[in-house]
């Protein structure tokens, strides 16, 4: 029989619970359903400029994660990009703290009016697009008259 008293003991690392919220598909995680744009008063007072936070929100409206602060020039583009890429609803936090969705969507599909980008077949009888820009030939208001010449085209 072996003496195990001299074997080095494999120390197990100590795991501490993270203070960060669990976001995603883990069993204890809450999925994010929206990205809210909120004015950051504390950061605005410190920097002297308007600052905003982006807040990941769950289905009950609870805050999952705060991102930011972002300056006024960058925040709208970042907010739209994050919501589009993640398929989350864009929201705004009003002054009273209520969350208001900006647009309606189902998952990644945006709901609302659509824009038609192509021409309809009913317009097919018109002139082609590259010819629309060109003007047709027109005679001048007073045609030039050459008197006393036998030929218009000189031949040598």
PDB file of C-alpha atoms in Angstrom, residues 10 18 44-45 66 79 95 101 147-148:
ATOM      1  CA  UNK A  10      -4.275  19.339  -5.712  1.00  0.00           C
ATOM      2  CA  UNK A  18     -19.855  37.106  -9.647  1.00  0.00           C
ATOM      3  CA  UNK A  44     -23.201  64.697 -17.109  1.00  0.00           C
ATOM      4  CA  UNK A  45     -22.575  66.711 -13.933  1.00  0.00           C
ATOM      5  CA  UNK A  66     -25.607  49.258 -17.777  1.00  0.00           C
ATOM      6  CA  UNK A  79     -27.936  52.248 -29.523  1.00  0.00           C
ATOM      7  CA  UNK A  95     -37.888  61.292 -16.780  1.00  0.00           C
ATOM      8  CA  UNK A 101     -40.574  51.288 -26.721  1.00  0.00           C
ATOM      9  CA  UNK A 147     -26.884  83.510 -98.179  1.00  0.00           C
ATOM     10  CA  UNK A 148     -24.657  83.808-101.130  1.00  0.00           C
TER      11      UNK A 148
END
